[in-house]
Amino acid sequence: MIPKNHPRYHSLVLRDKIVKAHKDGILADSGMIAHGRGEAFDYLIGEKTSDPAKKSIKAAAASLLLAHNPVLSVNGNTAALVADEIVELSEILDAKIEINLFYRTPERVDVIEDVLKQAGASEILGVNSDNLKYIDGIESPRATASQTGIYAADVVLVPLEDGDRAEILVNSGKKIITIDLNPLSRTAQMSSITIVDNIVRVIPLLKENVLFLKEKDNEYIENILKSFNNKKNLKESLKIIEIKKTN
Ligand code: PTJ
């Protein structure tokens, strides 16, 4: 039991979730290391959503709303931290949910499918019974893509991964939105829209932005995307870390 007045209360609650998810077989062993890396970057940005992150969340909401076939990709860490919120977001957006794992085993896919079902998901792609295709050029189990999901998607939310998938998906003409506390990760650098913030803060804010923009016309939403520059925004995210370092 973590005392509520502990100065690191919120961080410790997240750690608890991660440890439990590992015991339950949701998380890959490396998921703990990935979480620790995320924690370090979260410290550096002050554990709050920065202005550049707010801008990219708004652009992500716009992009997901304009998509014809949006897909939310879910890995172990995402399922451990924000399963309920991802399912809620998919319903508001009418987006598909697809399990995609770097350390893919049939057992982990089953457990994560259960977690998402318990969170209320009715359709989950990328599962063991799905007739999966494989994206050319990706040399890991992350290459899996459901034929009606990531394979056919025009916009894909790819949270918490540092690898080559984003780049390959972008080169195949898809718009890739990533959530990564590390602005220097390969995925952060190669994505179309990079949200440098903790996924536990991002998904509720993304939902808020989607609900707000849903009431607007397409021209308004398109203008948000036109005025968004990912490279410039990433530089602003990096600046926040540099300022913290010198303080
Ligand atoms: O479930 P699997 O098998 O697909 O494996 C998932 C992990 C996360 C283990 C796998 O994708 C991996 O090894 O990822 P990396 O290469 O460690 O990259 C994860 C990225 O997520 C790192 O850049 C971390 O900084 C970042 N990260 C970790 N926790 C959070 C985060 N970003 C946002 N919010 C977090 N809570």
CSV table of C-alpha atoms and ligand atoms in Angstrom, one decimal:
chain,number,residue,atom,x,y,z
A,1,MET,CA,0.0,0.0,0.0
A,2,ILE,CA,1.5,3.3,-1.1
A,3,PRO,CA,0.9,6.2,1.2
A,4,LYS,CA,-1.0,9.0,-0.6
A,5,ASN,CA,1.3,11.7,0.8
A,6,HIS,CA,4.4,10.0,-0.6
A,7,PRO,CA,6.1,12.6,-2.8
A,8,ARG,CA,6.4,10.0,-5.6
A,9,TYR,CA,2.9,8.7,-5.2
A,10,HIS,CA,1.7,8.8,-8.8
A,11,SER,CA,5.0,7.4,-10.1
A,12,LEU,CA,4.8,4.5,-7.6
A,13,VAL,CA,1.2,3.7,-8.5
A,14,LEU,CA,2.3,3.4,-12.2
A,15,ARG,CA,5.2,1.2,-11.1
A,16,ASP,CA,2.8,-1.0,-9.2
A,17,LYS,CA,0.6,-1.4,-12.3
A,18,ILE,CA,3.7,-2.3,-14.3
A,19,VAL,CA,4.9,-4.9,-11.8
A,20,LYS,CA,1.4,-6.5,-11.6
A,21,ALA,CA,1.2,-6.5,-15.4
A,22,HIS,CA,4.5,-8.4,-15.5
A,23,LYS,CA,3.3,-11.0,-13.0
A,24,ASP,CA,0.1,-11.4,-15.0
A,25,GLY,CA,2.0,-12.1,-18.3
A,26,ILE,CA,0.8,-8.9,-20.0
A,27,LEU,CA,4.2,-7.2,-20.0
A,28,ALA,CA,7.3,-8.4,-21.8
A,29,ASP,CA,10.4,-8.7,-19.4
A,30,SER,CA,11.8,-5.7,-21.3
A,31,GLY,CA,8.6,-3.8,-20.6
A,32,MET,CA,10.0,-3.0,-17.2
A,33,ILE,CA,13.2,-1.5,-18.6
A,34,ALA,CA,11.2,0.5,-21.1
A,35,HIS,CA,9.0,1.9,-18.3
A,36,GLY,CA,12.2,2.9,-16.4
A,37,ARG,CA,13.5,4.7,-19.4
A,38,GLY,CA,10.2,6.5,-19.7
A,39,GLU,CA,10.2,7.5,-16.0
A,40,ALA,CA,13.7,9.1,-16.5
A,41,PHE,CA,12.5,11.2,-19.4
A,42,ASP,CA,9.3,12.0,-17.5
A,43,TYR,CA,11.4,13.5,-14.7
A,44,LEU,CA,13.3,15.6,-17.2
A,45,ILE,CA,10.1,17.1,-18.6
A,46,GLY,CA,8.7,17.9,-15.1
A,47,GLU,CA,6.1,15.1,-15.2
A,48,LYS,CA,3.5,17.3,-16.9
A,49,THR,CA,2.2,17.8,-20.4
A,50,SER,CA,4.3,20.5,-22.1
A,51,ASP,CA,3.0,23.0,-24.6
A,52,PRO,CA,4.6,21.2,-27.6
A,53,ALA,CA,2.9,18.0,-26.4
A,54,LYS,CA,-0.4,19.7,-26.2
A,55,LYS,CA,0.1,20.9,-29.8
A,56,SER,CA,0.9,17.4,-31.0
A,57,ILE,CA,-2.0,15.9,-29.1
A,58,LYS,CA,-4.3,18.4,-30.9
A,59,ALA,CA,-2.7,17.5,-34.3
A,60,ALA,CA,-3.1,13.7,-33.5
A,61,ALA,CA,-6.8,14.2,-32.7
A,62,ALA,CA,-7.3,16.0,-36.0
A,63,SER,CA,-5.4,13.3,-37.9
A,64,LEU,CA,-7.4,10.5,-36.3
A,65,LEU,CA,-10.7,12.3,-37.0
A,66,LEU,CA,-9.8,12.8,-40.7
A,67,ALA,CA,-8.7,9.2,-41.2
A,68,HIS,CA,-10.7,6.7,-43.2
A,69,ASN,CA,-9.3,3.7,-41.4
A,70,PRO,CA,-7.7,4.7,-38.1
A,71,VAL,CA,-6.0,1.9,-36.0
A,72,LEU,CA,-4.8,2.1,-32.4
A,73,SER,CA,-1.9,-0.3,-32.0
A,74,VAL,CA,-1.6,-1.9,-28.5
A,75,ASN,CA,1.5,-3.4,-26.9
A,76,GLY,CA,2.1,-4.8,-23.4
A,77,ASN,CA,3.0,-1.5,-21.7
A,78,THR,CA,0.0,0.2,-23.3
A,79,ALA,CA,-2.4,-2.6,-22.2
A,80,ALA,CA,-0.9,-2.4,-18.7
A,81,LEU,CA,-1.3,1.3,-18.3
A,82,VAL,CA,-4.3,2.5,-20.3
A,83,ALA,CA,-6.4,-0.4,-21.5
A,84,ASP,CA,-9.7,1.3,-20.5
A,85,GLU,CA,-8.8,4.6,-22.0
A,86,ILE,CA,-7.7,3.1,-25.3
A,87,VAL,CA,-11.0,1.2,-25.6
A,88,GLU,CA,-12.9,4.4,-24.8
A,89,LEU,CA,-10.9,6.4,-27.4
A,90,SER,CA,-11.5,3.7,-30.1
A,91,GLU,CA,-15.2,3.9,-29.5
A,92,ILE,CA,-15.3,7.7,-29.8
A,93,LEU,CA,-13.2,7.6,-33.0
A,94,ASP,CA,-14.7,4.5,-34.4
A,95,ALA,CA,-11.1,3.3,-34.7
A,96,LYS,CA,-9.9,-0.3,-34.7
A,97,ILE,CA,-7.7,-1.8,-31.9
A,98,GLU,CA,-4.9,-4.1,-32.9
A,99,ILE,CA,-2.5,-6.0,-30.7
A,100,ASN,CA,1.1,-5.7,-32.0
A,101,LEU,CA,4.0,-7.0,-30.0
A,102,PHE,CA,7.7,-6.9,-30.3
A,103,TYR,CA,8.1,-9.9,-28.0
A,104,ARG,CA,5.2,-11.7,-29.4
A,105,THR,CA,4.1,-15.0,-28.0
A,106,PRO,CA,0.6,-16.6,-28.4
A,107,GLU,CA,0.3,-16.6,-24.6
A,108,ARG,CA,0.9,-12.8,-24.2
A,109,VAL,CA,-1.5,-12.1,-27.1
A,110,ASP,CA,-4.2,-14.1,-25.4
A,111,VAL,CA,-3.7,-12.3,-22.0
A,112,ILE,CA,-3.7,-8.8,-23.7
A,113,GLU,CA,-6.8,-9.8,-25.7
A,114,ASP,CA,-8.5,-10.6,-22.3
A,115,VAL,CA,-7.4,-7.3,-20.8
A,116,LEU,CA,-8.9,-5.4,-23.7
A,117,LYS,CA,-12.1,-7.4,-23.6
A,118,GLN,CA,-12.5,-6.7,-19.9
A,119,ALA,CA,-12.0,-3.0,-20.8
A,120,GLY,CA,-15.0,-3.4,-23.1
A,121,ALA,CA,-13.5,-3.9,-26.5
A,122,SER,CA,-15.8,-5.7,-28.9
A,123,GLU,CA,-13.4,-6.3,-31.8
A,124,ILE,CA,-9.7,-6.8,-31.4
A,125,LEU,CA,-7.4,-7.3,-34.3
A,126,GLY,CA,-3.9,-8.9,-34.4
A,127,VAL,CA,-5.0,-11.8,-32.2
A,128,ASN,CA,-3.8,-15.4,-32.7
A,129,SER,CA,-6.9,-16.3,-34.8
A,130,ASP,CA,-6.5,-13.3,-37.1
A,131,ASN,CA,-5.2,-14.1,-40.6
A,132,LEU,CA,-2.2,-11.9,-40.2
A,133,LYS,CA,0.0,-10.4,-43.0
A,134,TYR,CA,3.6,-9.3,-42.5
A,135,ILE,CA,4.9,-5.9,-43.4
A,136,ASP,CA,8.0,-6.1,-45.7
A,137,GLY,CA,11.2,-4.8,-44.2
A,138,ILE,CA,10.4,-5.3,-40.5
A,139,GLU,CA,12.7,-8.0,-39.1
A,140,SER,CA,10.7,-8.7,-35.9
A,141,PRO,CA,7.3,-10.0,-34.8
A,142,ARG,CA,6.2,-6.4,-34.9
A,143,ALA,CA,5.9,-7.0,-38.7
A,144,THR,CA,2.5,-8.6,-38.1
A,145,ALA,CA,-0.4,-6.6,-39.5
A,146,SER,CA,-4.1,-7.5,-39.6
A,147,GLN,CA,-5.5,-7.3,-43.2
A,148,THR,CA,-8.3,-5.0,-42.1
A,149,GLY,CA,-6.3,-3.2,-39.5
A,150,ILE,CA,-2.7,-1.9,-39.7
A,151,TYR,CA,-2.2,-3.4,-43.2
A,152,ALA,CA,-5.1,-1.3,-44.6
A,153,ALA,CA,-4.9,1.7,-42.2
A,154,ASP,CA,-4.2,5.2,-43.3
A,155,VAL,CA,-3.5,6.5,-39.8
A,156,VAL,CA,-2.0,4.4,-37.0
A,157,LEU,CA,-1.3,5.3,-33.4
A,158,VAL,CA,1.9,3.5,-32.4
A,159,PRO,CA,2.7,4.2,-28.7
A,160,LEU,CA,5.8,3.3,-26.7
A,161,GLU,CA,8.2,1.8,-29.2
A,162,ASP,CA,11.7,2.6,-30.3
A,163,GLY,CA,12.4,0.8,-33.5
A,164,ASP,CA,12.1,0.7,-37.3
A,165,ARG,CA,8.3,0.1,-37.7
A,166,ALA,CA,7.2,3.8,-37.7
A,167,GLU,CA,9.7,4.6,-40.5
A,168,ILE,CA,8.7,1.7,-42.6
A,169,LEU,CA,5.0,2.4,-42.2
A,170,VAL,CA,5.5,6.1,-43.0
A,171,ASN,CA,7.4,5.1,-46.1
A,172,SER,CA,4.4,3.0,-47.1
A,173,GLY,CA,2.2,6.1,-47.1
A,174,LYS,CA,0.6,5.8,-43.7
A,175,LYS,CA,0.4,8.6,-41.2
A,176,ILE,CA,2.0,7.5,-37.9
A,177,ILE,CA,1.3,9.1,-34.6
A,178,THR,CA,3.6,8.0,-31.7
A,179,ILE,CA,3.6,8.6,-28.0
A,180,ASP,CA,7.1,8.5,-26.6
A,181,LEU,CA,8.6,10.2,-23.6
A,182,ASN,CA,12.0,10.0,-25.4
A,183,PRO,CA,12.1,12.6,-28.1
A,184,LEU,CA,15.3,11.1,-29.5
A,185,SER,CA,13.9,7.5,-30.0
A,186,ARG,CA,14.0,6.3,-33.6
A,187,THR,CA,10.2,6.1,-33.6
A,188,ALA,CA,9.8,9.6,-32.2
A,189,GLN,CA,12.1,10.9,-34.9
A,190,MET,CA,10.5,9.1,-37.8
A,191,SER,CA,6.8,9.5,-37.0
A,192,SER,CA,4.5,11.9,-38.7
A,193,ILE,CA,3.2,13.2,-35.3
A,194,THR,CA,5.2,12.7,-32.1
A,195,ILE,CA,3.7,13.3,-28.7
A,196,VAL,CA,6.5,13.6,-26.1
A,197,ASP,CA,4.5,12.8,-23.0
A,198,ASN,CA,3.5,10.0,-20.7
A,199,ILE,CA,0.8,7.8,-22.2
A,200,VAL,CA,-1.2,8.0,-19.0
A,201,ARG,CA,-1.6,11.8,-19.5
A,202,VAL,CA,-1.9,11.6,-23.3
A,203,ILE,CA,-4.8,9.3,-23.9
A,204,PRO,CA,-7.3,11.3,-21.7
A,205,LEU,CA,-6.2,14.5,-23.3
A,206,LEU,CA,-6.4,13.0,-26.8
A,207,LYS,CA,-10.0,11.9,-26.0
A,208,GLU,CA,-10.8,15.5,-24.8
A,209,ASN,CA,-9.4,16.9,-28.1
A,210,VAL,CA,-11.3,14.4,-30.2
A,211,LEU,CA,-14.6,15.3,-28.5
A,212,PHE,CA,-13.9,19.0,-29.0
A,213,LEU,CA,-12.9,18.7,-32.7
A,214,LYS,CA,-15.8,16.3,-33.5
A,215,GLU,CA,-18.1,19.3,-33.3
A,216,LYS,CA,-16.0,21.3,-35.9
A,217,ASP,CA,-16.1,21.2,-39.7
A,218,ASN,CA,-13.5,19.5,-41.8
A,219,GLU,CA,-11.8,22.8,-42.8
A,220,TYR,CA,-11.2,23.7,-39.2
A,221,ILE,CA,-9.7,20.3,-38.5
A,222,GLU,CA,-7.6,20.3,-41.7
A,223,ASN,CA,-6.2,23.7,-40.7
A,224,ILE,CA,-4.9,22.3,-37.5
A,225,LEU,CA,-2.9,19.7,-39.4
A,226,LYS,CA,-1.7,22.3,-42.0
A,227,SER,CA,-0.2,24.5,-39.2
A,228,PHE,CA,1.5,21.6,-37.4
A,229,ASN,CA,5.2,20.9,-38.1
A,230,ASN,CA,6.5,17.7,-36.4
A,231,LYS,CA,10.2,18.5,-36.7
A,232,LYS,CA,9.8,22.0,-35.2
A,233,ASN,CA,7.6,20.6,-32.4
A,234,LEU,CA,10.1,17.9,-31.6
A,235,LYS,CA,12.9,20.5,-31.3
A,236,GLU,CA,10.7,22.4,-28.9
A,237,SER,CA,10.2,19.2,-26.8
A,238,LEU,CA,14.0,18.7,-26.7
A,239,LYS,CA,14.5,22.3,-25.6
A,240,ILE,CA,12.4,21.6,-22.5
A,241,ILE,CA,14.8,18.9,-21.5
A,242,GLU,CA,17.8,21.1,-22.1
A,243,ILE,CA,16.4,23.9,-19.9
A,244,LYS,CA,15.8,21.4,-17.1
A,245,LYS,CA,19.4,20.1,-17.4
A,246,THR,CA,20.9,23.6,-16.8
A,247,ASN,CA,18.5,24.5,-13.9
B,1,PTJ,O1,4.8,-5.5,-25.5
B,1,PTJ,P1,5.9,-5.6,-26.5
B,1,PTJ,O2,6.4,-7.0,-26.7
B,1,PTJ,O3,5.5,-5.0,-27.8
B,1,PTJ,O4,7.1,-4.8,-26.0
B,1,PTJ,C1,7.0,-3.4,-25.6
B,1,PTJ,C2,8.3,-2.7,-25.3
B,1,PTJ,C3,7.9,-1.4,-24.7
B,1,PTJ,C4,9.1,-3.6,-24.3
B,1,PTJ,C5,9.1,-2.6,-26.6
B,1,PTJ,O5,8.3,-2.0,-27.5
B,1,PTJ,C6,10.4,-1.9,-26.4
B,1,PTJ,O6,11.4,-2.6,-26.1
B,1,PTJ,O7,10.3,-0.6,-26.4
B,1,PTJ,P2,11.6,0.4,-26.3
B,1,PTJ,O8,12.5,0.2,-27.4
B,1,PTJ,O9,12.1,0.3,-24.9
B,1,PTJ,O10,10.8,1.7,-26.4
B,1,PTJ,C7,9.8,2.2,-25.6
B,1,PTJ,C8,9.8,3.7,-25.5
B,1,PTJ,O11,8.6,4.1,-24.8
B,1,PTJ,C9,11.0,4.3,-24.9
B,1,PTJ,O12,11.5,5.3,-25.7
B,1,PTJ,C10,10.5,4.9,-23.6
B,1,PTJ,O13,11.1,6.2,-23.3
B,1,PTJ,C11,9.0,5.1,-23.9
B,1,PTJ,N1,8.1,5.0,-22.7
B,1,PTJ,C12,8.2,4.2,-21.7
B,1,PTJ,N2,7.1,4.3,-20.9
B,1,PTJ,C13,6.4,5.4,-21.4
B,1,PTJ,C14,7.0,5.8,-22.6
B,1,PTJ,N3,6.5,6.8,-23.4
B,1,PTJ,C15,5.3,7.3,-22.9
B,1,PTJ,N4,4.7,7.0,-21.8
B,1,PTJ,C16,5.2,6.0,-21.0
B,1,PTJ,N5,4.5,5.6,-19.9
